Coordinates of C-alpha atoms in Angstrom, one line a residue:
X1 CA -87.2 92.0 -35.1
X2 CA -88.7 89.4 -32.8
X3 CA -92.5 88.9 -32.8
X4 CA -94.3 86.9 -30.0
X5 CA -97.4 85.3 -31.6
X6 CA -98.9 82.6 -33.7
X7 CA -96.8 82.4 -36.9
X8 CA -99.9 82.0 -39.2
X9 CA -101.6 85.1 -37.6
X10 CA -98.4 87.1 -37.8
X11 CA -97.5 86.2 -41.3
X12 CA -101.0 87.1 -42.4
X13 CA -100.2 90.7 -41.3
X14 CA -97.1 90.7 -43.6
X15 CA -96.9 92.2 -47.0
X16 CA -97.2 89.6 -49.9
X17 CA -94.0 88.8 -51.7
X18 CA -91.8 90.5 -49.0
X19 CA -89.5 87.7 -47.8
X20 CA -86.3 86.7 -49.5
X21 CA -85.7 83.4 -47.6
X22 CA -87.5 81.3 -45.0
X23 CA -85.2 79.5 -42.7
X24 CA -86.8 77.5 -39.9
X25 CA -86.7 74.5 -37.6
X26 CA -90.4 73.8 -37.3
X27 CA -92.1 71.3 -34.9
X28 CA -92.0 67.7 -36.1
X29 CA -94.9 66.3 -34.2
X30 CA -92.8 63.8 -32.3
X31 CA -93.4 65.2 -28.8
X32 CA -89.7 65.6 -28.4
X33 CA -88.8 65.2 -24.8
X34 CA -92.5 65.7 -24.0
X35 CA -92.3 69.4 -25.0
X36 CA -95.7 71.1 -25.8
X37 CA -94.3 73.0 -28.8
X38 CA -93.5 69.6 -30.6
X39 CA -97.0 68.1 -30.6
X40 CA -98.3 69.5 -33.9
X41 CA -97.1 69.8 -37.5
X42 CA -97.1 72.9 -39.7
X43 CA -100.2 72.3 -41.8
X44 CA -101.6 73.8 -45.0
X45 CA -102.4 77.1 -43.4
X46 CA -98.7 77.6 -42.4
X47 CA -97.4 76.7 -45.9
X48 CA -100.0 78.9 -47.6
X49 CA -98.9 81.9 -45.6
X50 CA -95.3 81.1 -46.1
X51 CA -95.8 81.0 -49.9
X52 CA -97.9 84.2 -49.8
X53 CA -95.1 86.2 -48.1
X54 CA -92.3 84.6 -50.1
X55 CA -90.9 86.6 -53.0
X56 CA -90.7 84.9 -56.4
X57 CA -87.5 82.7 -56.2
X58 CA -87.5 82.8 -52.4
X59 CA -85.7 79.8 -50.9
X60 CA -87.1 77.8 -48.0
X61 CA -84.8 75.9 -45.7
X62 CA -86.6 73.8 -43.1
X63 CA -84.3 71.8 -40.8
X64 CA -85.2 68.2 -40.1
X65 CA -83.6 64.9 -39.4
X66 CA -83.8 61.7 -41.5
X67 CA -86.9 60.7 -39.5
X68 CA -88.5 64.2 -39.3
X69 CA -88.3 66.0 -42.6
X70 CA -90.9 63.7 -44.2
X71 CA -93.5 64.9 -41.7
X72 CA -92.9 68.5 -42.8
X73 CA -93.6 68.0 -46.5
X74 CA -95.8 64.8 -46.9
X75 CA -99.4 64.3 -46.0
X76 CA -100.5 61.2 -44.0
X77 CA -100.0 58.0 -46.1
X78 CA -98.4 60.2 -48.8
X79 CA -96.1 58.9 -51.4
X80 CA -92.4 59.9 -51.2
X81 CA -90.1 59.7 -54.3
X82 CA -86.4 59.5 -53.9
X83 CA -84.9 59.6 -57.4
X84 CA -81.3 59.1 -56.0
X85 CA -82.1 56.3 -53.6
X86 CA -78.6 55.1 -52.8
X87 CA -78.7 52.6 -49.9
X88 CA -82.3 53.5 -49.0
X89 CA -82.0 55.7 -46.0
X90 CA -84.9 57.9 -47.1
X91 CA -87.0 54.8 -47.7
X92 CA -86.3 53.4 -44.3
X93 CA -87.5 56.7 -42.7
X94 CA -90.5 56.9 -44.9
X95 CA -91.5 53.3 -44.0
X96 CA -91.0 53.9 -40.4
X97 CA -93.3 57.0 -40.5
X98 CA -96.0 55.2 -42.4
X99 CA -95.5 56.8 -45.9
X100 CA -95.5 55.0 -49.2
X101 CA -92.2 55.1 -51.0
X102 CA -90.7 54.8 -54.5
X103 CA -86.9 54.7 -54.7
X104 CA -84.9 54.9 -58.0
X105 CA -81.2 54.3 -58.4
X106 CA -79.0 53.4 -61.4
X107 CA -76.6 51.3 -59.4
X108 CA -77.9 47.7 -59.0
X109 CA -75.7 47.1 -55.9
X110 CA -77.3 50.0 -54.1
X111 CA -80.8 48.8 -55.2
X112 CA -80.1 45.5 -53.6
X113 CA -78.8 47.0 -50.4
X114 CA -81.8 49.3 -50.3
X115 CA -84.3 46.5 -50.9
X116 CA -82.9 44.5 -48.0
X117 CA -82.9 47.7 -45.7
X118 CA -86.4 48.7 -46.6
X119 CA -87.9 45.3 -46.9
X120 CA -88.7 45.2 -50.6
X121 CA -90.7 48.3 -50.9
X122 CA -88.4 49.9 -53.5
X123 CA -88.2 49.6 -57.2
X124 CA -84.8 50.0 -58.7
X125 CA -83.9 50.9 -62.3

């Protein structure tokens, strides 16, 4: 079934707890190639409807790249936690997008690498 319409309005017509999985590649708000569809971000109304139609235990898979997935799940100036920081790639993306960041890793060598890559914004264990 294909539906042409605003996803929030269309999901509002759906039965609650009716979807087994949500798999999507939403807009990232990057104005990708100047395309109109990539100027906004899915906001709270979208996520509220997605949760409403999701069955208990439903899985959500939202595609995004290193610099884009943060925008999907973090409010402006939000705090991102990466409990398995490694070399700090998530922290670099978070910093580049203006988010606050806490990174944790149990390997001191990786913590040193991440600190250099991110500019000292991380705290290692």
